[in-house]
Coordinates of C-alpha atoms and ligand atoms in Angstrom, one line a residue:
X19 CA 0.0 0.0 0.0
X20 CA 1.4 3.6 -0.9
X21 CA 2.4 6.1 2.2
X22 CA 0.1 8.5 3.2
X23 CA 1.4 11.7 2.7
X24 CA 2.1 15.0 4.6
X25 CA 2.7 18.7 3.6
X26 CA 3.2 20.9 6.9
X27 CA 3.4 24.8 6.0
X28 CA 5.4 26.7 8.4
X29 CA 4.2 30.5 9.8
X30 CA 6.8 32.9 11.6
X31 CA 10.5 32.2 13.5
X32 CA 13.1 29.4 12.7
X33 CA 12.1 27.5 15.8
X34 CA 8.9 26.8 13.8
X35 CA 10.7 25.7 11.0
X36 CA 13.0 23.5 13.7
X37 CA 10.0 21.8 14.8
X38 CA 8.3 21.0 11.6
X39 CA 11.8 19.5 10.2
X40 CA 11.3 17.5 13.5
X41 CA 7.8 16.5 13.4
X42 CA 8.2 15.5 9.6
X43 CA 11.1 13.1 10.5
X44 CA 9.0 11.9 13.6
X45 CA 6.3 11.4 10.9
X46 CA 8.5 9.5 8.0
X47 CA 9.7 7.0 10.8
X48 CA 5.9 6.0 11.3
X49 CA 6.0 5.6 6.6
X50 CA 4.7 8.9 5.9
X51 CA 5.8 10.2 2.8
X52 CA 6.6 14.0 2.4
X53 CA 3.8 15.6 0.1
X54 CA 4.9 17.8 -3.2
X55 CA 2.1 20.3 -2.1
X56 CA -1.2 20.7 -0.2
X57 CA -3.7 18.9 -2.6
X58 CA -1.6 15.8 -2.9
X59 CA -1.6 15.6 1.1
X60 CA -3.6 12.9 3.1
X61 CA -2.2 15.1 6.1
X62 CA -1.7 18.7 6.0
X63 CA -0.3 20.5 9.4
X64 CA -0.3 24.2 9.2
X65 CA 2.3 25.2 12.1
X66 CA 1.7 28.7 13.1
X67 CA 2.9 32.2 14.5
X68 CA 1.0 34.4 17.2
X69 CA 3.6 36.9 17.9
X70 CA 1.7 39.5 16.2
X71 CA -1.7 39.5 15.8
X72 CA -1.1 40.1 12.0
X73 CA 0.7 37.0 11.8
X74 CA -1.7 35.1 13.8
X75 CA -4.7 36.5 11.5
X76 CA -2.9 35.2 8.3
X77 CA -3.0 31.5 9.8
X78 CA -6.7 31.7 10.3
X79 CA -6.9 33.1 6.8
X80 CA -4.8 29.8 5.6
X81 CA -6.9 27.6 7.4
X82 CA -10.0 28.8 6.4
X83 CA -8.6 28.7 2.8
X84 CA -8.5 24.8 3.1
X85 CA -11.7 24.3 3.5
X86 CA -12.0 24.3 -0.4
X87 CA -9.4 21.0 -0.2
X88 CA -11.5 19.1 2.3
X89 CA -14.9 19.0 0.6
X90 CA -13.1 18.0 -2.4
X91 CA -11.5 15.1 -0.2
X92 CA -13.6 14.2 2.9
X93 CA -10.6 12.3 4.0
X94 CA -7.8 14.4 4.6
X95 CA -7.2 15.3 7.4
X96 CA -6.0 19.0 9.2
X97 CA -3.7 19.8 12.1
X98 CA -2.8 23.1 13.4
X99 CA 0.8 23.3 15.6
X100 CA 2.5 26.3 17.1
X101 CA 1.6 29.3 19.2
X102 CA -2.1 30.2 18.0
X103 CA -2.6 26.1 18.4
X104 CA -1.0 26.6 21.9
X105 CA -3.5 30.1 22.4
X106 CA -6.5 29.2 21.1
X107 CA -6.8 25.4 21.8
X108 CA -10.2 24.4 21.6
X109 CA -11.3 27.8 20.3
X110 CA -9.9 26.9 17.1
X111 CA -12.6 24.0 16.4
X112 CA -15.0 26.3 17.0
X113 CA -13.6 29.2 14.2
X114 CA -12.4 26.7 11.9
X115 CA -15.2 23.2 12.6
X116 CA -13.0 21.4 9.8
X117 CA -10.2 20.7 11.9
X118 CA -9.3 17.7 12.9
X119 CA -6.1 18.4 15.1
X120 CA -4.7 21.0 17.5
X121 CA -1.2 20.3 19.1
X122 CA 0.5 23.1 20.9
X123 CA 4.3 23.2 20.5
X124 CA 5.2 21.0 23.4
X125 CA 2.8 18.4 22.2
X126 CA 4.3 17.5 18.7
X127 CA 6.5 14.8 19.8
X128 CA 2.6 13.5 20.3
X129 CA 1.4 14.0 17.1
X130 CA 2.9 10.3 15.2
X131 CA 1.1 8.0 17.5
X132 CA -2.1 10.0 17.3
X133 CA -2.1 10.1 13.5
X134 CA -1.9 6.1 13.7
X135 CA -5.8 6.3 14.3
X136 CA -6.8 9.8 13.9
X137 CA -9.4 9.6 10.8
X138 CA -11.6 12.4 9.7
X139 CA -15.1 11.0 11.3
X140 CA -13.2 11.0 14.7
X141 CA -14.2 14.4 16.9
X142 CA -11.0 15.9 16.6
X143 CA -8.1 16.4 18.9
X144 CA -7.0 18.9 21.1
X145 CA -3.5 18.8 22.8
X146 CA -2.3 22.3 24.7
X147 CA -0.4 23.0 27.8
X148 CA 3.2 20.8 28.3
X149 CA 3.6 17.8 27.7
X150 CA 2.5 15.0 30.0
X151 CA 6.5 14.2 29.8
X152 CA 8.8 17.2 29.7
X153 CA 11.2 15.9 27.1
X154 CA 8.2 14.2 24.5
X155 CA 7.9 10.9 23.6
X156 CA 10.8 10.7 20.9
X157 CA 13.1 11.8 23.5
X158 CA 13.7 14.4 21.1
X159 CA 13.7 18.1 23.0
X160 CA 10.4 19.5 23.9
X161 CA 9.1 21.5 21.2
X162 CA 10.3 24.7 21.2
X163 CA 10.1 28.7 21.4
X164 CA 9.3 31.7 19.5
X165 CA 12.0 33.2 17.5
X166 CA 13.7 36.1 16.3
X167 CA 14.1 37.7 13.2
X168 CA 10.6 38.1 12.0
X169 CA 10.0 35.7 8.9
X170 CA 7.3 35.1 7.7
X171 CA 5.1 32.8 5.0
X172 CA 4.5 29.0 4.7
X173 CA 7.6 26.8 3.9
X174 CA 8.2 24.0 3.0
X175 CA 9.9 21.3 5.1
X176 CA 13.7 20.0 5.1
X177 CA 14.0 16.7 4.1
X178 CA 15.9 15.5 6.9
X179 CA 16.9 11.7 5.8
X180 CA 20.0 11.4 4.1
X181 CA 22.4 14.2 3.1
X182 CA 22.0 17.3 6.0
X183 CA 20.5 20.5 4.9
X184 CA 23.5 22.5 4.3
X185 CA 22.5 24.9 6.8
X186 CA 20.5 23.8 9.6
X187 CA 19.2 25.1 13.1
X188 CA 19.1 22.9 16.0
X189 CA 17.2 23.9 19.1
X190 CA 19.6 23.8 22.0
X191 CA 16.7 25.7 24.5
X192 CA 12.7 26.0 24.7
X193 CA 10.8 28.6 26.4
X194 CA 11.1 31.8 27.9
X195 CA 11.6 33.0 31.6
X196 CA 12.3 37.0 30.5
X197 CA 8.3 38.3 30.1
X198 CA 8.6 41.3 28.1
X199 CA 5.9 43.4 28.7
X200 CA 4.7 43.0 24.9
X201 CA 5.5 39.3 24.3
X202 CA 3.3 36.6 24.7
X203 CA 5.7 34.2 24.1
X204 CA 6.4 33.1 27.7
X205 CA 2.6 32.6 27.8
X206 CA 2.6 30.4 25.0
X207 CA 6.1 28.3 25.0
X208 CA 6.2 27.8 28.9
X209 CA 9.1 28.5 31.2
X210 CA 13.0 27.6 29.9
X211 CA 14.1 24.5 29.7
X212 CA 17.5 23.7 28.5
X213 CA 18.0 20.5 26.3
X214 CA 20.7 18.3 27.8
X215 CA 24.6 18.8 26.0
X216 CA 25.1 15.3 24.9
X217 CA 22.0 15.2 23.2
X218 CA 22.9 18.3 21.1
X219 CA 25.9 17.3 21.0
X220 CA 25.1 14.2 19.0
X221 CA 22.4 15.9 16.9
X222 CA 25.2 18.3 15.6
X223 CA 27.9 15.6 15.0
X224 CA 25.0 13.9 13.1
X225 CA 24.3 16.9 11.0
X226 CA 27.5 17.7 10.2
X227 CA 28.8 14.2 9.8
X228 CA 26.1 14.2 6.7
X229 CA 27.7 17.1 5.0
X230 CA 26.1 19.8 6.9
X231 CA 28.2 23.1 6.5
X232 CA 26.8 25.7 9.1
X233 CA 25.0 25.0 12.1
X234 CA 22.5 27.7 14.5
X235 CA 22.2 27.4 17.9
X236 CA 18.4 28.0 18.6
X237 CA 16.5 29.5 21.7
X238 CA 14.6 31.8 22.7
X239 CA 17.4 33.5 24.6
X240 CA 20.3 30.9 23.7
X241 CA 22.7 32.7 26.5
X242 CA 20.7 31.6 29.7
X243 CA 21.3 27.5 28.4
X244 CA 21.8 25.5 31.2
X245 CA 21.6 28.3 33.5
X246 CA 21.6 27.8 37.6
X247 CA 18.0 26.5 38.2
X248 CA 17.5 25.4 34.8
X249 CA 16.4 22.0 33.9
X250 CA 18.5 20.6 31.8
X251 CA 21.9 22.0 30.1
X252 CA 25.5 23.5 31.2
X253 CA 27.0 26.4 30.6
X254 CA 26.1 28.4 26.7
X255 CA 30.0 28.9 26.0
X256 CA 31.6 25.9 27.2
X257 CA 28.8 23.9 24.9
X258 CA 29.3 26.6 21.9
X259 CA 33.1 25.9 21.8
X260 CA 32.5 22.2 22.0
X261 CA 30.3 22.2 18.8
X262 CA 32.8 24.7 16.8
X263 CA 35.1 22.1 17.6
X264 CA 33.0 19.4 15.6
X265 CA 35.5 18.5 12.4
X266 CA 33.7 19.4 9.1
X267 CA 31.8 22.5 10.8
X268 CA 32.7 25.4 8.8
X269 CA 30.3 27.9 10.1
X270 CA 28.5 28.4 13.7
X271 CA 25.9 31.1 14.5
X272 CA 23.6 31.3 17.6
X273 CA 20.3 33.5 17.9
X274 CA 18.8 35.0 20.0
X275 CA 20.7 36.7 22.6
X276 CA 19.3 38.8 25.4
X277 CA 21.9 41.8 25.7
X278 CA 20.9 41.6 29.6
X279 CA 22.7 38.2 29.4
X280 CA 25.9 38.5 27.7
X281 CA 28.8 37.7 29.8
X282 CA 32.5 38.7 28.6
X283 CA 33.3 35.1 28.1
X284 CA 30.7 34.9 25.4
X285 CA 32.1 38.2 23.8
X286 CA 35.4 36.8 23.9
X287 CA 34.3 34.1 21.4
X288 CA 34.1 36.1 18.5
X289 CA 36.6 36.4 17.0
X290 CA 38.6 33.6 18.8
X291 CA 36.3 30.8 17.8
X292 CA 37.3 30.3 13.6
X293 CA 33.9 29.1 12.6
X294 CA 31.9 31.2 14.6
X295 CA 30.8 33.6 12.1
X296 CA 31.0 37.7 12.4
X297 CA 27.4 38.4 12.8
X298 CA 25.2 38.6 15.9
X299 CA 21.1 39.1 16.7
X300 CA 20.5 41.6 18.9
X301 CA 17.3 42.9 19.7
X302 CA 17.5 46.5 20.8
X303 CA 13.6 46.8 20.7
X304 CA 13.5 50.4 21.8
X305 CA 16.5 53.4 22.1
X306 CA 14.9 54.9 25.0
X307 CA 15.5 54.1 28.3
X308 CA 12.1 54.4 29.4
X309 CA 10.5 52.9 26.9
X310 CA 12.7 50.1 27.4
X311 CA 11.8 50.2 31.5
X312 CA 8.9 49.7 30.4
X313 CA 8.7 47.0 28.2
X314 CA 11.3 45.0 30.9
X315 CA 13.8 44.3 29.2
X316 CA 16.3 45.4 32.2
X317 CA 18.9 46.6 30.3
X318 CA 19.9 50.8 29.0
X319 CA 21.0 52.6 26.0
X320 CA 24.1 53.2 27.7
X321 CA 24.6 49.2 28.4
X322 CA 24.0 48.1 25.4
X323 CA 26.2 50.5 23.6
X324 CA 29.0 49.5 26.0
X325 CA 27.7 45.8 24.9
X326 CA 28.4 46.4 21.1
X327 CA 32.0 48.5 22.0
X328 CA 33.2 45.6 23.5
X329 CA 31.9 42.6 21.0
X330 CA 33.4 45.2 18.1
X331 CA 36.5 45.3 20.1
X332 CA 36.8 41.2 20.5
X333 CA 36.2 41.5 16.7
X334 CA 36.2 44.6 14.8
X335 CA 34.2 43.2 11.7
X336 CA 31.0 42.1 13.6
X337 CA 28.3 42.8 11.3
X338 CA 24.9 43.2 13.9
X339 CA 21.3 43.1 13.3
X340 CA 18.5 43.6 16.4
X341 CA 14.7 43.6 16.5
X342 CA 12.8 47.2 16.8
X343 CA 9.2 47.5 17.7
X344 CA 7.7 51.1 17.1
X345 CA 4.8 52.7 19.4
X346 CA 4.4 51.0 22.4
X347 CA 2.0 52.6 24.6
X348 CA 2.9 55.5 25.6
X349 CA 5.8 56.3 23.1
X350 CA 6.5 60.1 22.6
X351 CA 7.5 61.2 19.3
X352 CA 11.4 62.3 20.9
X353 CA 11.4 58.8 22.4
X354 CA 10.6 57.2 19.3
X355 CA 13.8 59.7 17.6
X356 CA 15.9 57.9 20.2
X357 CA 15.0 54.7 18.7
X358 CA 15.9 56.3 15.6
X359 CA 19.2 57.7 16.4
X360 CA 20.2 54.3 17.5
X361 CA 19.9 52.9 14.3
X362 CA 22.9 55.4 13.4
X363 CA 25.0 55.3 16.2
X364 CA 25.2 51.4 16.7
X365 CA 25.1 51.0 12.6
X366 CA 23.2 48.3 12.1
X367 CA 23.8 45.9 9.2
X368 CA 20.0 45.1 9.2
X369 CA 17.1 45.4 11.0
X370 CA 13.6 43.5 11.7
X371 CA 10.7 46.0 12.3
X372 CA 7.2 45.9 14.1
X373 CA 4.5 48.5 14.6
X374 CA 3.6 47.7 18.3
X375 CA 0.5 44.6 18.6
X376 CA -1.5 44.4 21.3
X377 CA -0.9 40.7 22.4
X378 CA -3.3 38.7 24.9
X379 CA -2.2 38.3 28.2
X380 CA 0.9 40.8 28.0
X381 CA 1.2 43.4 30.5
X382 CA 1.7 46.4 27.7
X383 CA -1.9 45.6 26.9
X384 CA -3.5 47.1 29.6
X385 CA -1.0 50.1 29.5
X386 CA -2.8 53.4 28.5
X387 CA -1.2 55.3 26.3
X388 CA -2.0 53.2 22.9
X389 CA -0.3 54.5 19.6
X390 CA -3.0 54.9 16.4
X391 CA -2.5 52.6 13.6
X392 CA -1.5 55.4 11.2
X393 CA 1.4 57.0 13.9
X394 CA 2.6 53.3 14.2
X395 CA 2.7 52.8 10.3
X396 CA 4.2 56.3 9.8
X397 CA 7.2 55.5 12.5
X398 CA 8.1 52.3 10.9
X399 CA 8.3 53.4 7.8
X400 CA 10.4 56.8 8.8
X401 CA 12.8 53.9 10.9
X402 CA 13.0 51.5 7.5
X403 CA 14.2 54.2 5.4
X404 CA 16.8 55.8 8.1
X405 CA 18.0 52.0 7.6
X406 CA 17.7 51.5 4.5
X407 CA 20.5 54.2 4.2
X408 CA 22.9 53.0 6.9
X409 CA 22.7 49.4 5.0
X410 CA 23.5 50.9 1.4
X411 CA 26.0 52.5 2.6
X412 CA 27.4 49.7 4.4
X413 CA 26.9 47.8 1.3
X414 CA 29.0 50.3 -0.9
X415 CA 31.3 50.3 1.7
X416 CA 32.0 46.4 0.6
X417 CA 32.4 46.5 -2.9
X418 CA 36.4 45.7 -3.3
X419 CA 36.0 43.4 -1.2
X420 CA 36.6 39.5 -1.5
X421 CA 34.2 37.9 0.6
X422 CA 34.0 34.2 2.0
X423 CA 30.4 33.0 0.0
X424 CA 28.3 29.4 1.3
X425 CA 26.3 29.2 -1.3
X426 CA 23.0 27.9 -0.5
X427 CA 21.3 27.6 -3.9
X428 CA 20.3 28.8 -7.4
X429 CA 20.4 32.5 -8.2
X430 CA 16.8 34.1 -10.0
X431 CA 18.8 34.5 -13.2
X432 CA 19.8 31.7 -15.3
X433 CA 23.6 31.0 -14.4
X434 CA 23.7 32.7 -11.4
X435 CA 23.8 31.4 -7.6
X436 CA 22.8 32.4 -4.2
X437 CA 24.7 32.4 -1.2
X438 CA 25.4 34.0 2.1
X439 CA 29.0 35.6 3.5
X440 CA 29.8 35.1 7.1
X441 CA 28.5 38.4 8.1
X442 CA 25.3 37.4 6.4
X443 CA 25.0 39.8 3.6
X444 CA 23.1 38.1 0.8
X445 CA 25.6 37.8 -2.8
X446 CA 24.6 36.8 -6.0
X447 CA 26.9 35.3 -8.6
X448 CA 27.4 33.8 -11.8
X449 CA 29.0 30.6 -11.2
X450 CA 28.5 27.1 -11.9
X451 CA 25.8 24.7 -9.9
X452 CA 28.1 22.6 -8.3
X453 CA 29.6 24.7 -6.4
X454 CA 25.8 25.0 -4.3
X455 CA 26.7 23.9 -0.7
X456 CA 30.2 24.7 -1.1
X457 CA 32.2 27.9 0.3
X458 CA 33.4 30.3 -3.0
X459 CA 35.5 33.5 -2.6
X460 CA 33.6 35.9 -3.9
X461 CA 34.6 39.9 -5.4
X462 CA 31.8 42.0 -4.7
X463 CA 31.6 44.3 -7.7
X464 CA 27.9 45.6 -7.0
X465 CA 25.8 46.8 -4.2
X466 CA 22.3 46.8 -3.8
X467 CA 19.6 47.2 -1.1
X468 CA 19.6 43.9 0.5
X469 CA 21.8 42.1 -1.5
X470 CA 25.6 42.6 -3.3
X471 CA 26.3 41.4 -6.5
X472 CA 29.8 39.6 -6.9
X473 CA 32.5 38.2 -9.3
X474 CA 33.3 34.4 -8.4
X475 CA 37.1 34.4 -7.6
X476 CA 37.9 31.1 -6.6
X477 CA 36.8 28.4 -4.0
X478 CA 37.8 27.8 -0.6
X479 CA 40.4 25.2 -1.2
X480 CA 40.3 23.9 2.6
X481 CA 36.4 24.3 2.7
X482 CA 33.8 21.7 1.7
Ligands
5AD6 N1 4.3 43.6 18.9 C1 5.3 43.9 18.0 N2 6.4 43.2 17.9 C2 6.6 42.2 18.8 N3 7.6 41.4 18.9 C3 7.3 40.5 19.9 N4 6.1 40.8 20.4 C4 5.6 41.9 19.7 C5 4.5 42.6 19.8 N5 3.5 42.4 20.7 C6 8.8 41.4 18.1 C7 10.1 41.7 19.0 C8 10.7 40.4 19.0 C9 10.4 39.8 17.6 C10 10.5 38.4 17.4 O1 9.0 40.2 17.5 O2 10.9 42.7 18.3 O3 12.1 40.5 19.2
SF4_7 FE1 9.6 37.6 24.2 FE2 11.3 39.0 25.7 FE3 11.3 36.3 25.8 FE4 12.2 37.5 23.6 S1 13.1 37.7 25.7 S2 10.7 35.8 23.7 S3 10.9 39.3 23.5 S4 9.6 37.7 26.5

């Protein structure tokens, strides 16, 4: 008898896309078979974002969208995963009656068995709150925080049996312990829990050992792992310098990172450690110090400057980019400048931007003081194109330069490829296929917005 088949589209952060690379290997060890597209699927798992309620209203849009599929086959069956899963829970049957199963993200690792007998005459299924066992029945981690950078659209799964993706994350922590007064993430992904070293350990040396090239060390705020009180975990430096020293790992990254929790040890890595790459996440959120009292984020301007001094110091190429939310309540105008004037003085290499969202449960939500829609929308877009500056001319500033290129794929044009430079600027460049998943020396010759156009010069003779 043929597999049934899946197709899981994946809303918001990477840990999304984390967990629905591990759900769809949970899946293939029970014979499912990975579906081309949705209306080939016997199974179709929409794993979703609530951090802002636009994202979360494009999820419901999705799923309403499938009804269309399921009256055309009665059979197939629909599961919803990730934070609005985890927020709305039984809500959800009741907005969209065609479900047939909601798993928050600590309940995926229960998703295989239940899809054993789950059919689409069955009431359907409703799994929130953690998981009866904290590290989920595949002994795999428990299934996993919010994320950074905001990304956003369905996409498609990793195939995760044989060769490795050549870039992969891997989720090292779950959870959140930090409540900022906005984010309804520690509502939704439960307190931290740190995933225990060996077992990271040997999920990296497994990655790499099947040609993986660069490896990101995932969580919700990576630099509390295995902190005092944690479950689970040692120290985050002592475990990031025993993955850089994994044989075949050419590149290592990390998000996200709480600037309230970076110790000078961790600074001293970059630039010490040769894989680890010259970039770091860094979510500023707000440039004024009350603002930022205010959301909780317990750190200052003036701290987090003397933050980036010191990590430019340990290594003086280190391309940064940070989250920035604009309008919380009660934001003046000469605050919001602050912001602004941030975005110059630190120089950001790129930045993720969000217009202020009310969020259920958050403490900024009952703060008076509410932004209108149209001030929100007319800060962000003054703050984009104050950045979109600083990163042209950060951009100009490279061309001449020979830059260290992992190329991750086809370009748009014919001929040309894809790839991303340790700092992660994004270059484009005619060269020939084979050299995707390989590490090329590019000359940039070009600069453009968000990406740099480049001359291939040679390859990396030591790399892969
Ligand atoms: N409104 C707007 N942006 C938010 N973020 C988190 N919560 C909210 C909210 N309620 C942003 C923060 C965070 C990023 C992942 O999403 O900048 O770092
Ligand atoms: Fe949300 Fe703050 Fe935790 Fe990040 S650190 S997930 S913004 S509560």
């Amino acid at each position: 008898m043929p597999s049934k088949s899946l197709y899981i589209a994946t809303y918001g952060c990477q840990m999304n896309v984390y967990d629905s690379g591990r759900l769809g290997s949970l899946m293939r060890q029970k014979g499912w078979a990975m579906a081309e597209s949705q209306d080939q699927a016997d199974f179709i798992f929409v794993n979703t974002c609530s951090i802002r309620e636009k994202a979360a209203r494009r999820v419901i849009g999705h799923l309403k969208r499938l009804r269309a599929l399921k009256l055309k086959n009665p059979d197939l069956l629909l599961g919803v995963g990730g934070c609005v899963a985890e927020q709305e829970g039984r809500r959800l049957i009741e907005e969209v009656p065609w479900l047939n199963l909601v798993a928050g993200p600590a309940r995926l690792g229960e998703i295989p068995e239940i899809m054993e007998t789950l059919s689409a005459d069955m009431p359907p299924v409703v799994l929130a709150g953690p998981s009866p066992e904290a590290h989920g029945r595949d002994g795999g981690p428990p299934l996993v925080p919010m994320a950074a950078a905001g990304q956003v659209g369905p996409s498609r799964v990793p195939d995760q049996k044989g060769p490795a993706p050549i870039s992969s994350f891997l989720t090292i922590m779950s959870g959140c312990d930090n409540y900022c007064a906005y984010c309804v993430v520690p509502y939704l992904r439960g307190p931290e829990i740190s995933r225990p070293r060996e077992e990271i350990l040997e999920e990296a040396r497994d990655l790499v050992g099947r040609g993986g090239v660069e490896l990101t060390l995932l969580g919700q705020n990576v630099n509390s792992y295995g902190r005092p009180g944690h479950r689970g975990g040692e120290d985050f430096v002592s475990l990031l310098e025993e993955v850089s020293r994994i044989p075949g790992l050419w590149r290592l990254r990390f998000t996200t990172s709480h600037p309230k929790d970076f110790p000078p040890s961790l600074v001293g890595l970059f630039g010490k450690l040769p894989n680890l790459c010259e970039h770091l996440h860094l979510p500023l959120q707000a440039g004024s110090d009350r603002i930022l009292e205010a959301m909780g984020r317990r750190y200052s301007k003036t701290r987090y400057l003397e933050l980036v001094a010191c990590l430019r110091k340990s290594c003086p190429g280190l391309a940064l980019s940070t989250d920035i939310i604009v309008g919380f309540p009660g934001e003046t105008e000469e605050e919001f400048l602050e912001t602004v004037a941030m975005l110059e003085t630190v120089g950001f290499d790129s930045i993720f931007s969000f217009k202020y969202s009310d969020r259920p449960m958050t403490k900024a939500n009952l703060l008076p003081g509410k932004i209108p829609e149209e001030e929100k929308a007319r800060r962000l877009s003054f703050l984009q194109a104050t950045q979109k500056a600083i990163t042209m001319a950060k951009h100009q500033s490279m061309v001449g330069r020979t830059l260290e290129v992992l190329v991750f794929g086809l370009g748009r044009r014919p001929g040309q490829l894809s790839g991303r430079a340790r700092d992660m600027s994004l270059v484009n460049f005619d060269g020939p296929a084979w050299l995707v998943g390989r590490l090329a020396m590019v000359d940039i010759i070009e600069a453009w917005p968000v990406s740099l156009i480049g001359r291939l010069a040679g390859t990396n003779g030591d790399g892969p």
